[in-house]
Structure formats: C-alpha cells, structure tokens
Amino acid sequence: MQQEIDGLRADCLSKLEAATTTRDVEDVKVRFLGRKGPVQDLMKRLRDLDSDARRAAGKDINTLKQELETSCDARYEALHSKEQASRLEAERLDVTLPGRRGYPGRKHLVSATLDEILDAFVEMGFSIQTGPDVETDYYNFEALNFAPDHPARDMQDTFYITDDVLLRTHTSNTQVRVMESSRPPIRVVAPGRCYRNETITARSHVFFTQVEGFYIDRDVSFADLMGTIDEFLKRIFGRDVVIRCRNSYFPFVEPGMEVDIRCSLCQGKGCNMCKKSGWVEVLGSGMIHPEVLKNGGIDPEEFSGFAWGMGVERIVNIKHRVHDIRLLSENDMRFHEQFHAV
Ligand code: DAH
C-alpha cells in the first residue's frame, strides 16, 4: 500500500505540474481526491487490514490527502493570480487615447428653419395645430371659397386620390377645421407638408412645407395683420428687414396681399436670387373672407380675422442662399454638412 501511496503522490504532483489553467487544477483535484478517486479508494481498502497496519496506513493516507490538497490549492492560487493578471492586461484601457468621434444626427435645414418660424409665433402668443395631408376637396378648396368651377382651382395643380379626396395643396386646409372645433379668440399656426403636381425644378417641387397662421377675434384689423407680419419678419430676417406689400388675390381672403422683403443678396439692386427685381416674395395673406368664417361656424358680423401662409423652403432659400430646392430633398451630405451650425 505504501508503494501505491507514493505512486499516487508522484502522479498527482506531476499532473499538477503540467496544469496550465485553474480549470486543469480543479480537474486534477476532483480526479485524485474526489469521492470516486483513488485516495478514497485506498480508504475503503483499510477495512481489509489488521488493526496495526490499518492505523499506520490510515495515517499515511491522511497525510497524502492533506499534502495533495495543499499542493492543489497552492497550484490553483498561483495560476489564478497569473490568469487575473493577464485578464487585467487584456482589458486594460488607455484613458489617454483620443476619444472616438460620434456622428449624431442633426435637424434637417427645413426642420430647423420651421422650428425657428414656429418659435417666433409661439413667443407672439400663437399655438400650434396641424391638419391632415390627405384631405377632402371641401377643406382644401370649397370651404375656402373656391367654387366648384372657380378658375382659382387651376392656380394649384392638385394630386387627386379620388374625385373628392386629394393631397392638400396648401396648409390653408387647417383653417376651417380649426374654426369648427374652437371659439375665438383663435391664434393658431399650422405647419405641414403640401403637394402639387408640378414639374420639379430648382424653384418648384411636388412637395414642400408651409406654415399657415390665423388670428380671429372681435375687431381684428388689417393693422393687426401688418403688425404681426412685420414683427415676425423682423424676428426671422433681422430688425433691418425692408418689407413691401402688394395687392393680390386669394379666394379665402379679402383684401388679399403678397408680402415681399428687399433682397438681402443685392440690397435691392437686382440679382439672380430676386430675378433682378430687388424684392423676394415671402408670404401670402389677407383678411379672412366672411364666407370662410361662416363655413367655420363663426359669425362674420361679430368676429374678424387675418390669415397668412408661407413656404418654409422659400425662407430657407432666402436665409441660407440655397438656390436649388431639389438639394433639400436629396441626401448629399456635402450639402447638408454645411448647415450643421444652424
Ligand atoms: N394658401 C396660399 C398658397 O398656398 C397661401 C396663402 C395666401 C395663405 C393667403 C393664406 C392667405 O392664409 O391668407 O399659395
């Protein structure tokens, strides 16, 4: 039995020597000292010895067991600290390395400009509401005083979905919708996308963004309209903006006008941006037609109001000198990156 004990010791120690990971050590330990291992086996065979031999052999086996346990634990510890050291090394972070640059998304120039426009009106006491892109003929035309055979319908080439349903051609569709669901005083701005069946060129597109606005209350006057538009344009284009109003026709306002600002590129001398006129058109507006108020359930004898509508891409075009609006709906990052500070 003594020989077997020595043999086991040598075998176990050499296997420990060969172990390269803590996992190997655990395997060796289980194999030699586990319940079904050879050391346990020797213990069982003590029964067959007489009492003196049993006592001597029992002592030797216990010593062997302790020795092997100690050796296993020592080897485990040694390998464990080596493994930990190499893991720490592998996971080391060099905090002095320059950081990796992220590329966060940014607002599109049209969205950023729209936000600027809405902020200006919200500060002036307007609230924001929106209407649907897919609209009925009624809200887009009829309720706005375009008679069925009114020639003004031809002013806007419309994408029809059915005879009666269309893609809105302007955000003016929100006017009567809002009137139907609220009582004066009403101060609303309504942004949204509009659609027209137009040839796509540098200046026109099949979709674009508008902001509609209207104010309805007792005694709202043309002077209120002028004051509001004037203040808004100063907020957007700067206090020294020069404004010009021209008489114009829209079926849903009376009187109607178009508002121009003096061309900021040539200071009114005439250039390509202003088509040599020295002025660029920024919005349409007017006093809301009594018929339109009636359609919205508002008594024109008691209330009056003004409305306006403007194209956001047009404002972008003037403010940022983007002369081809097709660039805005294409995804050339060389174009968009120029406006990241905006
Ligand atoms: N809806 C008109 C268009 O798209 C713009 C407009 C003109 C809106 C006069 C108005 C307005 O509210 O009063 O051309």
mmCIF file of N, CA, C and O in Angstrom, residues 27 69 118 120 132 142 145 169 179 198 215 247 250 269 315-316 339:
data_model
loop_
_atom_site.group_PDB
_atom_site.id
_atom_site.type_symbol
_atom_site.label_atom_id
_atom_site.label_comp_id
_atom_site.label_asym_id
_atom_site.label_seq_id
_atom_site.Cartn_x
_atom_site.Cartn_y
_atom_site.Cartn_z
ATOM 1 N N ASP A 27 -9.747 19.953 -12.193
ATOM 2 C CA ASP A 27 -9.937 18.596 -12.718
ATOM 3 C C ASP A 27 -9.044 17.581 -11.992
ATOM 4 O O ASP A 27 -9.500 16.502 -11.610
ATOM 5 N N GLU A 69 -4.077 18.009 -1.151
ATOM 6 C CA GLU A 69 -4.968 19.170 -1.070
ATOM 7 C C GLU A 69 -4.164 20.471 -1.050
ATOM 8 O O GLU A 69 -4.462 21.429 -1.778
ATOM 9 N N LEU A 118 -41.816 78.617 -36.037
ATOM 10 C CA LEU A 118 -42.848 78.312 -35.035
ATOM 11 C C LEU A 118 -42.510 78.963 -33.696
ATOM 12 O O LEU A 118 -43.399 79.512 -33.029
ATOM 13 N N ALA A 120 -40.945 81.694 -33.165
ATOM 14 C CA ALA A 120 -41.250 83.131 -33.231
ATOM 15 C C ALA A 120 -42.734 83.360 -32.983
ATOM 16 O O ALA A 120 -43.119 84.245 -32.206
ATOM 17 N N PRO A 132 -54.626 67.349 -41.711
ATOM 18 C CA PRO A 132 -54.183 66.148 -42.437
ATOM 19 C C PRO A 132 -53.555 66.455 -43.803
ATOM 20 O O PRO A 132 -53.929 67.436 -44.447
ATOM 21 N N GLU A 142 -63.353 73.974 -51.211
ATOM 22 C CA GLU A 142 -64.721 74.501 -51.145
ATOM 23 C C GLU A 142 -64.951 75.417 -49.947
ATOM 24 O O GLU A 142 -65.467 76.530 -50.082
ATOM 25 N N ASN A 145 -63.837 78.928 -50.107
ATOM 26 C CA ASN A 145 -64.457 79.842 -51.053
ATOM 27 C C ASN A 145 -64.021 79.645 -52.505
ATOM 28 O O ASN A 145 -64.144 80.550 -53.324
ATOM 29 N N THR A 169 -53.024 70.944 -51.086
ATOM 30 C CA THR A 169 -52.140 71.784 -51.892
ATOM 31 C C THR A 169 -51.585 72.935 -51.075
ATOM 32 O O THR A 169 -50.674 73.626 -51.501
ATOM 33 N N MET A 179 -61.453 76.303 -37.013
ATOM 34 C CA MET A 179 -62.624 77.135 -36.668
ATOM 35 C C MET A 179 -63.777 76.270 -36.161
ATOM 36 O O MET A 179 -64.467 76.637 -35.218
ATOM 37 N N GLU A 198 -46.456 69.519 -59.968
ATOM 38 C CA GLU A 198 -45.647 70.493 -60.693
ATOM 39 C C GLU A 198 -44.419 69.809 -61.276
ATOM 40 O O GLU A 198 -43.986 68.782 -60.788
ATOM 41 N N TYR A 215 -55.541 84.516 -37.066
ATOM 42 C CA TYR A 215 -55.931 85.124 -35.802
ATOM 43 C C TYR A 215 -57.367 85.608 -35.968
ATOM 44 O O TYR A 215 -57.674 86.377 -36.878
ATOM 45 N N ASN A 247 -50.974 94.189 -53.483
ATOM 46 C CA ASN A 247 -52.338 93.714 -53.593
ATOM 47 C C ASN A 247 -52.343 92.397 -54.376
ATOM 48 O O ASN A 247 -51.647 92.274 -55.363
ATOM 49 N N PHE A 250 -56.537 85.890 -53.403
ATOM 50 C CA PHE A 250 -56.745 84.503 -52.964
ATOM 51 C C PHE A 250 -58.222 84.426 -52.594
ATOM 52 O O PHE A 250 -58.729 85.336 -51.923
ATOM 53 N N LYS A 269 -30.686 95.951 -55.418
ATOM 54 C CA LYS A 269 -30.165 96.419 -56.712
ATOM 55 C C LYS A 269 -30.605 95.528 -57.866
ATOM 56 O O LYS A 269 -30.644 95.960 -59.019
ATOM 57 N N ILE A 315 -38.211 80.395 -47.346
ATOM 58 C CA ILE A 315 -37.474 81.108 -46.283
ATOM 59 C C ILE A 315 -36.031 80.573 -46.205
ATOM 60 O O ILE A 315 -35.075 81.334 -46.062
ATOM 61 N N VAL A 316 -35.891 79.237 -46.321
ATOM 62 C CA VAL A 316 -34.542 78.628 -46.318
ATOM 63 C C VAL A 316 -33.736 79.198 -47.478
ATOM 64 O O VAL A 316 -32.568 79.577 -47.334
ATOM 65 N N PHE A 339 -24.567 73.093 -43.111
ATOM 66 C CA PHE A 339 -25.525 73.799 -42.251
ATOM 67 C C PHE A 339 -25.573 73.245 -40.845
ATOM 68 O O PHE A 339 -26.497 73.493 -40.110
#
